[in-house]
Short mmCIF file of C-alpha atoms in Angstrom, two decimals:
data_model
loop_
_atom_site.label_atom_id
_atom_site.label_comp_id
_atom_site.label_asym_id
_atom_site.label_seq_id
_atom_site.Cartn_x
_atom_site.Cartn_y
_atom_site.Cartn_z
CA MET A 1199 -2.76 -8.25 -10.43
CA PRO A 1200 -4.65 -7.58 -7.08
CA GLU A 1201 -7.28 -4.87 -7.09
CA LEU A 1202 -6.50 -1.74 -5.09
CA ARG A 1203 -9.18 -0.29 -2.90
CA GLN A 1204 -9.53 2.15 -0.06
CA ALA A 1205 -8.93 0.67 3.34
CA VAL A 1206 -11.84 0.20 5.71
CA ALA A 1207 -12.01 -0.17 9.51
CA SER A 1208 -12.13 -3.96 9.31
CA ASP A 1209 -8.67 -3.92 7.63
CA ALA A 1210 -7.07 -2.45 10.73
CA ALA A 1211 -6.45 -5.80 12.53
CA ALA A 1212 -4.69 -7.20 9.50
CA VAL A 1213 -2.28 -4.31 9.39
CA ARG A 1214 -1.81 -3.83 13.15
CA ALA A 1215 -0.06 -7.22 13.90
CA PRO A 1216 2.76 -7.02 11.29
CA THR A 1217 3.33 -3.33 12.07
CA ARG A 1218 3.64 -3.87 15.77
CA ALA A 1219 6.00 -6.85 15.08
CA ALA A 1220 8.16 -4.66 12.84
CA TYR A 1221 8.46 -1.89 15.43
CA ALA A 1222 8.73 -4.20 18.52
CA LYS A 1223 12.51 -3.89 18.79
CA TRP A 1224 12.23 -0.15 19.01
CA VAL A 1225 9.74 -0.05 21.91
CA PRO A 1226 12.53 -0.15 24.47
CA VAL A 1227 14.48 2.54 22.72
CA MET A 1228 11.50 4.85 22.36
CA GLY A 1229 10.06 3.96 25.75
CA CYS A 1230 6.53 3.45 24.26
CA GLU A 1231 4.71 2.06 21.38
CA GLU A 1232 4.25 4.44 18.34
CA GLU A 1233 0.73 5.52 17.94
CA SER A 1234 -0.67 4.99 14.52
CA GLU A 1235 -2.41 8.36 14.67
CA LEU A 1236 0.96 10.05 14.94
CA GLY A 1237 2.17 8.49 11.72
CA VAL A 1238 -0.91 9.61 9.95
CA SER A 1239 -0.85 13.15 11.35
CA VAL A 1240 2.85 13.51 10.43
CA TYR A 1241 2.24 12.14 6.90
CA MET A 1242 -0.80 14.47 6.38
CA SER A 1243 0.78 17.60 7.89
CA LYS A 1244 2.22 20.50 5.96
CA PRO A 1245 6.06 20.38 5.38
CA LEU A 1246 8.23 22.11 7.95
CA GLY A 1247 10.12 24.05 5.39
CA LEU A 1248 13.51 22.60 6.23
#
């Protein structure tokens, strides 16, 4: 079983390429690339209470 560890800055390149490829078909629909910071801030934000 692989060992789990906290990600470090040097891991970013290995994650960026497949993530961009996965979302590439949505860039024309959204009009821009999704910013990774947005995903983190939404994930880490408080619930909206919906």
